[in-house]
mmCIF file of C-alpha atoms in Angstrom:
data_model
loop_
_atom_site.group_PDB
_atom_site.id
_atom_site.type_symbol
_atom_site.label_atom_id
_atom_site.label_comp_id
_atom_site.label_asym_id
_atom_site.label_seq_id
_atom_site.Cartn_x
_atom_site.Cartn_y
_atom_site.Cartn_z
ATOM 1 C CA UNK J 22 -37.693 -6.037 -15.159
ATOM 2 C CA UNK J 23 -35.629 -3.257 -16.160
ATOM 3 C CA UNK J 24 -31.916 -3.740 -16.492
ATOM 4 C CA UNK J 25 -29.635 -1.721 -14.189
ATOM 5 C CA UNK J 26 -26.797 0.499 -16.017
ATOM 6 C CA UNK J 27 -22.952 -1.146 -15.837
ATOM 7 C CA UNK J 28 -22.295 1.442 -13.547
ATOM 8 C CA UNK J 29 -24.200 0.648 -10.614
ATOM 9 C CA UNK J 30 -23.768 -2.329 -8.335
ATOM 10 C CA UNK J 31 -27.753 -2.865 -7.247
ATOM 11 C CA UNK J 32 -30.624 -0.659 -8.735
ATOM 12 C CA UNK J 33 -30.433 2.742 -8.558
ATOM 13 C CA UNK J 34 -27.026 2.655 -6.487
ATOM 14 C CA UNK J 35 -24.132 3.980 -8.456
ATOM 15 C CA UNK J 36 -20.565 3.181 -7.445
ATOM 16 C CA UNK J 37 -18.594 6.453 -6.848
ATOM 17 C CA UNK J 38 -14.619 5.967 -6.472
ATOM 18 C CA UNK J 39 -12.800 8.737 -5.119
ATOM 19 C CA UNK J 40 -9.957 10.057 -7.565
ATOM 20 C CA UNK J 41 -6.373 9.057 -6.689
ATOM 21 C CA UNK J 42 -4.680 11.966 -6.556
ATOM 22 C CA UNK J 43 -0.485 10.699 -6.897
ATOM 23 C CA UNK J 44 2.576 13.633 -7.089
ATOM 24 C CA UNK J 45 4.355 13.782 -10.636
ATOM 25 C CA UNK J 46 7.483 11.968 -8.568
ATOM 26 C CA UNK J 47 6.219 9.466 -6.956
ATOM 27 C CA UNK J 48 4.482 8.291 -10.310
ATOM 28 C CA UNK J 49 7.721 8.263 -11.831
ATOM 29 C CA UNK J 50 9.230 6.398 -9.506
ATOM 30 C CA UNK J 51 6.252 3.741 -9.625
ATOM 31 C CA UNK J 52 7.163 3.502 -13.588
ATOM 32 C CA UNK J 53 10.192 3.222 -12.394
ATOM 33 C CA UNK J 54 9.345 0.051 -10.369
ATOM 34 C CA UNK J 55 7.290 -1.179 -12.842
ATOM 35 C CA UNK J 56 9.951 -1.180 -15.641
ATOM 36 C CA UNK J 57 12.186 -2.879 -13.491
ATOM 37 C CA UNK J 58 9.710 -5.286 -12.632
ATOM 38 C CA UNK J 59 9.306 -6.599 -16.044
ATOM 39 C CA UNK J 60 12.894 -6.892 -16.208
ATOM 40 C CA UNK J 61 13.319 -8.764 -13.658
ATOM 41 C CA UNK J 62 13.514 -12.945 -13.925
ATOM 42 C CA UNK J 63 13.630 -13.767 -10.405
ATOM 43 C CA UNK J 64 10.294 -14.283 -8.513
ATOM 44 C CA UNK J 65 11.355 -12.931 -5.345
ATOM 45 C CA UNK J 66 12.866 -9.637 -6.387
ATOM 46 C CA UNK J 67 9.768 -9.189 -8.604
ATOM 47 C CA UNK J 68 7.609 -9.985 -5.203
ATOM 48 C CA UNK J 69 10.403 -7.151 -3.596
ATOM 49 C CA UNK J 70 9.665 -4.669 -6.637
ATOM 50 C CA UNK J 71 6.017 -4.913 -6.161
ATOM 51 C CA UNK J 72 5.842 -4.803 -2.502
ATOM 52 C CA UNK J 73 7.957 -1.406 -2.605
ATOM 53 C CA UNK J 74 5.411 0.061 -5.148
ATOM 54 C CA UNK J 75 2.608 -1.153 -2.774
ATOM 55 C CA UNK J 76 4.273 0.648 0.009
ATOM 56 C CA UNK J 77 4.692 3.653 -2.140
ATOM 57 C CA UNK J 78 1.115 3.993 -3.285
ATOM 58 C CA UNK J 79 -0.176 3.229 0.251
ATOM 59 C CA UNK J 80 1.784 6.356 1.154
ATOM 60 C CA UNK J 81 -0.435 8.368 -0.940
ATOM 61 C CA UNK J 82 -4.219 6.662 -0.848
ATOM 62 C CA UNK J 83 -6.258 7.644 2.071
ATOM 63 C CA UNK J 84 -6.498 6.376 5.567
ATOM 64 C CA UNK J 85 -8.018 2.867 5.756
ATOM 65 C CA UNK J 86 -7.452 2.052 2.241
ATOM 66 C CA UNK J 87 -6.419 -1.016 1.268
ATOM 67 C CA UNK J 88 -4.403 -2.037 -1.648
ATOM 68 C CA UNK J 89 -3.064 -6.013 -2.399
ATOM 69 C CA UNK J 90 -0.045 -7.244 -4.120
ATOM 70 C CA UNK J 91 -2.185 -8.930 -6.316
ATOM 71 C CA UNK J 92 -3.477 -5.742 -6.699
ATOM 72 C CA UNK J 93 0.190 -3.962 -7.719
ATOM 73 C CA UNK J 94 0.561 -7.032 -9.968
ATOM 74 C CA UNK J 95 -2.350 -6.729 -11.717
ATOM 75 C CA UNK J 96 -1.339 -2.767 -11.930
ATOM 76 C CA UNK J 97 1.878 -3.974 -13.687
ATOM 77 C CA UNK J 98 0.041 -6.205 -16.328
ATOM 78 C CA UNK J 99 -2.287 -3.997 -17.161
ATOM 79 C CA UNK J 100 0.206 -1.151 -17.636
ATOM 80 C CA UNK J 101 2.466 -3.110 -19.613
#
């Protein structure tokens, strides 16, 4: 049985993602967030910091695209 490549997710189907494609100012102002979230102690302003980058990424992925807060949190970590 022939092993399929790490890039596809059943035989012979390869996953294709679509580039995000995010102005120079809106990523700055995601940094922005995302600097601010780290400094941030309290849970619910960090839950209000990463909802507003949510909303602000939303604004620029296409139609029907869906993005979590788990999602923005996870963004945060792994940009850390």
């Amino acid at each position: 049985m022939a092993i399929s490549p790490p890039d596809t997710y059943l035989p012979g189907m390869p996953i294709t993602r679509n580039q995000l494609e995010i102005p120079p100012e809106v990523a700055r102002q995601f940094a922005a967030k995302m600097r601010a979230f780290h400094a941030e102690y309290d849970p619910l302003k960090r839950d209000e910091i990463a909802a507003n980058a949510r909303h602000l990424l939303l604004q620029h992925m296409p139609k029907g695209a869906k993005l979590r807060l788990a999602d923005v949190f996870e963004l945060f970590e792994l940009m850390r």
